[in-house]
Amino acid sequence: MRKNGHRATGSGSQRPFRFPLSARSLAGRLMLTQLVLVVVLVTVAALALVLQSRSDISREAQQRSRSVATAFAHAPGTVQALDGPDPTAVLQPRAERVRKDADVDFVVVFTPQGIRYTHPDPRLIGERVVGGYKRALHGTYTRTLRASTGVTVTSITPVTRSNGSVAGLVSVGITLKRVQSTTAAQLPVLLGGAGLVLALSAAGTLLVGRRLRRQTHGLGPAEMTRMYEHHDAVLHSVREGVLIMDADHRLVLANDEARRLLDLAPDAEGRLVTELGLEPQVVEVLTSRDVVSDAVCRAGDRLLVLNIRLTDTPGGPRAGVATLRDTTELLAVTGRAEAAQERLRLLHDAGARVGTTLDVRRTSREMAEVAVPRFADLVTVELADPVVRGEDPAAHGGLLRRTAVSGPPPRARTPDDGQGVGDDESAAGGSRGAALFPTDELLSYAMPSPQAQVLRSGQAKLVPDVTGADEPQADPAQAARIRELGLRSLISVPVRARGRVLGVADFWRTAGSPPFDEDDLALAEELVGRAAVSVDNARRYTREHATAVTLQRSLLPGALPAQDAVHAAYRYLPAQAEAAGVGGDWFDVIPLPGARVALVVGDVVGHGLHAAATMGRLRTAVHNFSALDLPPAELLGYLDELVTRIDDTGTAATAQVSGATCLYAVYDPASGRCTMATNGHPGPALVHPDGTVSFPDVPVSPPLGLGGEPFDTLTLELPEGSRLVLFTNGLIADRQRDIDTGLGRLREILARHPGGTADETCRYVLDAMVAPQPGDDVALLVAVTRRLDSEHIAEWAVPSDPAAVAPVRAEVAGRLGDWGMAELGFATELILSELVTNAIRYGTGPIRVRLMRARSLICEVSDGSTTAPHLRRAAMTDEGGRGLYLVSRFAERWGTRYPDGGKVVWTEQSLEPGTSPVKEPTEEDLLDQWGEDPPTLPHAEP
C-alpha cells in the first residue's frame, strides 16, 4: 500500500538494500575508483607473497643441507673415525642422529673413491655412490636434482685432515616438500592478512567517501563547478579584502580587494605570508594563532583594520580567514597616538639607561645619548664646574663645563643654500659636531642667550627657530657653530635637582627635522628632570668618595723610608667597584734599630670611611708598638688586645673593628734572619735567588679582636737577594677564583720572572693578577733582601771586669780608624764606656759589644739581664745616674730591645757631618748635671 507517493512498511517488513553512495555523485565515483585500486593492489601483493614463499623454500633447503654437511664434516672425531679401523661403526649412529635432529632426508659419509660408510638404508653401506662427487674434493658445493622422492637439494662437503688431505666426504640431502611443509603453514596467515587489508581498505574507502559526500552535499561535478563560479563572483565583487590561509600560513586564496589593499603580486597564492613582502605589523597579525578583532595596521600609506577567524574543525588542521578594511581616515589619529607612545617609550628607556653609574660625566653622557636620534639631532650638557668635582654649584653665575655631546648631525639641506651633504659627510657628522662642541670645554653664557635666560630663571625655554631675528645670539662664535651645523630649533632645559640649578641641557634639531613644539618642551623637561636626580646623586657620591679617598691616602705611607735592610717597592690599588668605596688595606716598611726593618701588610674587612679610619688606627698602633722594638708575636698580641678593648668600649653608633688581619715580619740584614707572625692574614710568598717559589708555613692565629690565642712565629734564614712578596686578599681572591687558585697563579707568575727589581716584580704581578676594575683593594709589598758586609760588622766578647773596658775602647777606636770614621772616635768611646760599664755593674754575663757601619754607626751592648736602663736627671748628691745622659747627648738615638735571654742597649750616630741633631755637652750642661766640681768624664782615659 502506498500513501502520499511513499510505500508504507510494517514493523515486520524489511527495507531493501541501498548503496550508501550514488555512482553519479563525486563521492561515489571516487569510492568506486579507490575500491578497484585496493583490490588490484591486494591481489598483486598476494601473488608476490606466494612467489616469494617458493623462493624462500629453495633457499632455506640449500642453507640447511649445506650447514648440516659442514657441521658434520668439521665435528670433533670425524677425521679420526674415517682413519680408524671401522668407520661405519662410529659414524653410522652419529649420522642417523644428526639426520633426525636436523630434519633432513639423508646424511651419507663416503670415501674419496665413493664407497659409503653411512646411509639411512644399511643395505647401501659399502656400495659406491652414484653420480658426480669429484667436484666436492676441492670444496663444498650444492646441487638440486629430481629424485624418486621429489626435488632434492644435496650439499657435499670434504672432510680434511690437518695436513690438508681429504679423508672422506659428507653428503646431506633434503627434499623441498619437507621444507615446504613448514612454510606452507604460513600461507594461510599471509592470505588472511591480505584479505583483512582488503576489508579494512574497503571500509576506509567507504568512510572517506561518506565524509566527502557530506562535504560536497552529494553534488556532482557539474553542480560543484556551478556553485564555485557563483561563490567566486561574489568573493571578488565585495569591497572588503578576503584572505584564506592554511595551517602553515600559506596563502590559499585572495580576492581582488585584498590584492589591491596589500599590493600583492600575481603569484602570491601558494606562498607563505612571510614571503609576500608585507609590513611587519601586518605579517604579525596574519600569522597569529588566535582570533583577532579590529587590529589596526599600517600598509604603506593605508591604514587597515584586520579581523581573523579560525575555520578549523575539532581534530582538523588549523586554518583561518582574514578580512581587511581600508580606514585611512584614521591615520591622523593613529599618528598622534604613536607619538604619545614613542614619548612614553623614550621616558621609560631614559629611566633604565640614565644613572647606571655614580659618575657625573657618565650620567650626563647617558642623558644625551638616550635622546639622540629619537628626540633630537644634537644634545649638549653643560654642568657647573664645581658640580663636576662633586661640590655644590655656585649661587649665581660661574663657569660651566661641557660634560656630554651626543649625535651632532652633518649640515642638512636647507631652503637657503639649496645644498645638502652626501653619505660620506653624514658618516663624518659626529666628528664635525664634536670638533665644534668639544667636551670638557669651560664656557659661560651671557644674556640674552637662551641658556643664560634658563640659568637665571630656572625655567625651560623653547626656541622654534634660532636663526630668527627675535632670538639674538650674544656669542658670535656660538652663532657660527649653529650655522655650520645647520641647527634650527632649540629647547634649553635647566638641570635642576633639590632646588638648585646644576647646569643646562640643550636639545637641537636641524632643518631636516620638524621644529620643536610645546609637547616636545614638556617631554624635554620631564626627561631632564629625571636625569637631574641621577646627576645630583652622582655629584654627592663624587664628593663623599673624594673625601674618603683623601682620608685613605693620608693614612697610607707617602713614600718608603730609607733603610739598608731591603730594596722595597709597593703598589696600592683601591677597589674600582662603585658600591665598594675605599677599603682598609695598608702596608708599611718601618726601620728598626740595628739596621733591621719591619715589613707590615694588613687588611680591614669592609669598605668606606669606617674601614679607612680603622686602618689608620691600626697602622698607628703598629708604628707605636714597633717603636718599642717588640718581637712580632708580642707586637701582634698587644695589637689584638688593643682591638679587643676598642670593640668592648664601642657603642651602637660606632662600628667595631673586628675583621682585621695583619702580617708582621722583622728582617735582620746582619744575620739574614726573618721572623714573622700573622693573625688570620695570608703568609708571604718567598722567591729564592735560584728562582724557586715557596709559601712559608707561617703559624696562623685568629683575626684581630677575637683574642685568647697566643701568637706563634716563624724564623727563616734568607740568602741575599731573596724576595719577600707580601699581599692582601684582593690580589689572590675574587669572585672568579678562590684563594688556592690565586696562590697557584701567583706561584706561576713569580717563577716565570725569577729576576728583576722589586718595582719590576710589583708591575708584572699586578698586570697578570689584577683585573682592570678590581672589586677589592690590593696592597702589594715586595722586599729584596740585602746582607750587611761582614767587613762592616765588628763584635767583641767582654769579660765581667771593669778593667776590660779599656781594651774594648781601643779595639773600637782602631776599627773606626779602619772605616775612616776617626772623627766619631771620642763620642763612640764615651758611649761604649758608659754602656759596657753599666752592663758589667748591673747586668749578667755574657756581655758582648757589636759595632755596625750601615746608614748610621750602630753600637750595641748586650748582656743576660732583662733590667732596663732609664734616663733620669741625677741630683747634686747622687754618685751616679749621669752616664745615660751623656749617651743621649752624643747619640742620635738610643734604646733597648729584648731578644730571647737578655737585653740589647743600642745607639745610632749619624755618618754625615753637620746633619746630626745631637750636640756635645757644654760646660753649662756638665755644671747642671754634676755641680760646680764635675769629675773627669768616666772612662775617658784608658
mmCIF file of N, CA and C in Angstrom, residues 135 227 379 458 473 503 568 579 593 664 685 735 878 904 917:
data_model
loop_
_atom_site.group_PDB
_atom_site.id
_atom_site.type_symbol
_atom_site.label_atom_id
_atom_site.label_comp_id
_atom_site.label_asym_id
_atom_site.label_seq_id
_atom_site.Cartn_x
_atom_site.Cartn_y
_atom_site.Cartn_z
ATOM 1 N N ARG A 135 83.811 -33.129 -7.723
ATOM 2 C CA ARG A 135 83.939 -31.670 -7.560
ATOM 3 C C ARG A 135 84.045 -31.268 -6.088
ATOM 4 N N MET A 227 28.466 25.930 -8.502
ATOM 5 C CA MET A 227 28.496 26.578 -7.199
ATOM 6 C C MET A 227 29.794 27.372 -7.017
ATOM 7 N N VAL A 379 72.538 66.883 21.201
ATOM 8 C CA VAL A 379 72.293 67.208 22.605
ATOM 9 C C VAL A 379 73.629 67.562 23.246
ATOM 10 N N GLY A 458 65.692 79.572 35.836
ATOM 11 C CA GLY A 458 65.416 78.201 36.242
ATOM 12 C C GLY A 458 64.261 77.570 35.504
ATOM 13 N N GLN A 473 71.919 86.278 19.350
ATOM 14 C CA GLN A 473 72.960 85.472 19.980
ATOM 15 C C GLN A 473 74.010 86.415 20.558
ATOM 16 N N GLY A 503 73.123 72.931 36.023
ATOM 17 C CA GLY A 503 73.650 73.197 34.692
ATOM 18 C C GLY A 503 72.506 73.359 33.720
ATOM 19 N N ALA A 568 112.862 47.806 48.616
ATOM 20 C CA ALA A 568 111.413 47.589 48.688
ATOM 21 C C ALA A 568 110.700 48.431 47.648
ATOM 22 N N ALA A 579 80.072 50.377 44.363
ATOM 23 C CA ALA A 579 79.444 50.004 45.625
ATOM 24 C C ALA A 579 80.468 49.717 46.712
ATOM 25 N N PRO A 593 115.872 49.514 65.046
ATOM 26 C CA PRO A 593 117.276 49.613 65.475
ATOM 27 C C PRO A 593 118.077 48.407 65.000
ATOM 28 N N TYR A 664 103.170 40.628 60.218
ATOM 29 C CA TYR A 664 104.278 41.456 60.707
ATOM 30 C C TYR A 664 105.546 40.616 60.624
ATOM 31 N N ALA A 685 104.830 35.181 49.995
ATOM 32 C CA ALA A 685 105.487 34.316 49.011
ATOM 33 C C ALA A 685 106.976 34.609 49.065
ATOM 34 N N ARG A 735 85.713 37.095 42.851
ATOM 35 C CA ARG A 735 84.514 36.299 42.612
ATOM 36 C C ARG A 735 84.761 35.160 41.633
ATOM 37 N N ASP A 878 123.786 62.722 94.231
ATOM 38 C CA ASP A 878 123.888 61.356 93.686
ATOM 39 C C ASP A 878 125.286 61.100 93.162
ATOM 40 N N VAL A 904 119.454 44.229 74.814
ATOM 41 C CA VAL A 904 120.457 44.896 73.985
ATOM 42 C C VAL A 904 120.208 46.388 74.099
ATOM 43 N N PRO A 917 121.277 65.838 64.886
ATOM 44 C CA PRO A 917 120.616 66.826 65.752
ATOM 45 C C PRO A 917 121.204 66.888 67.142
#
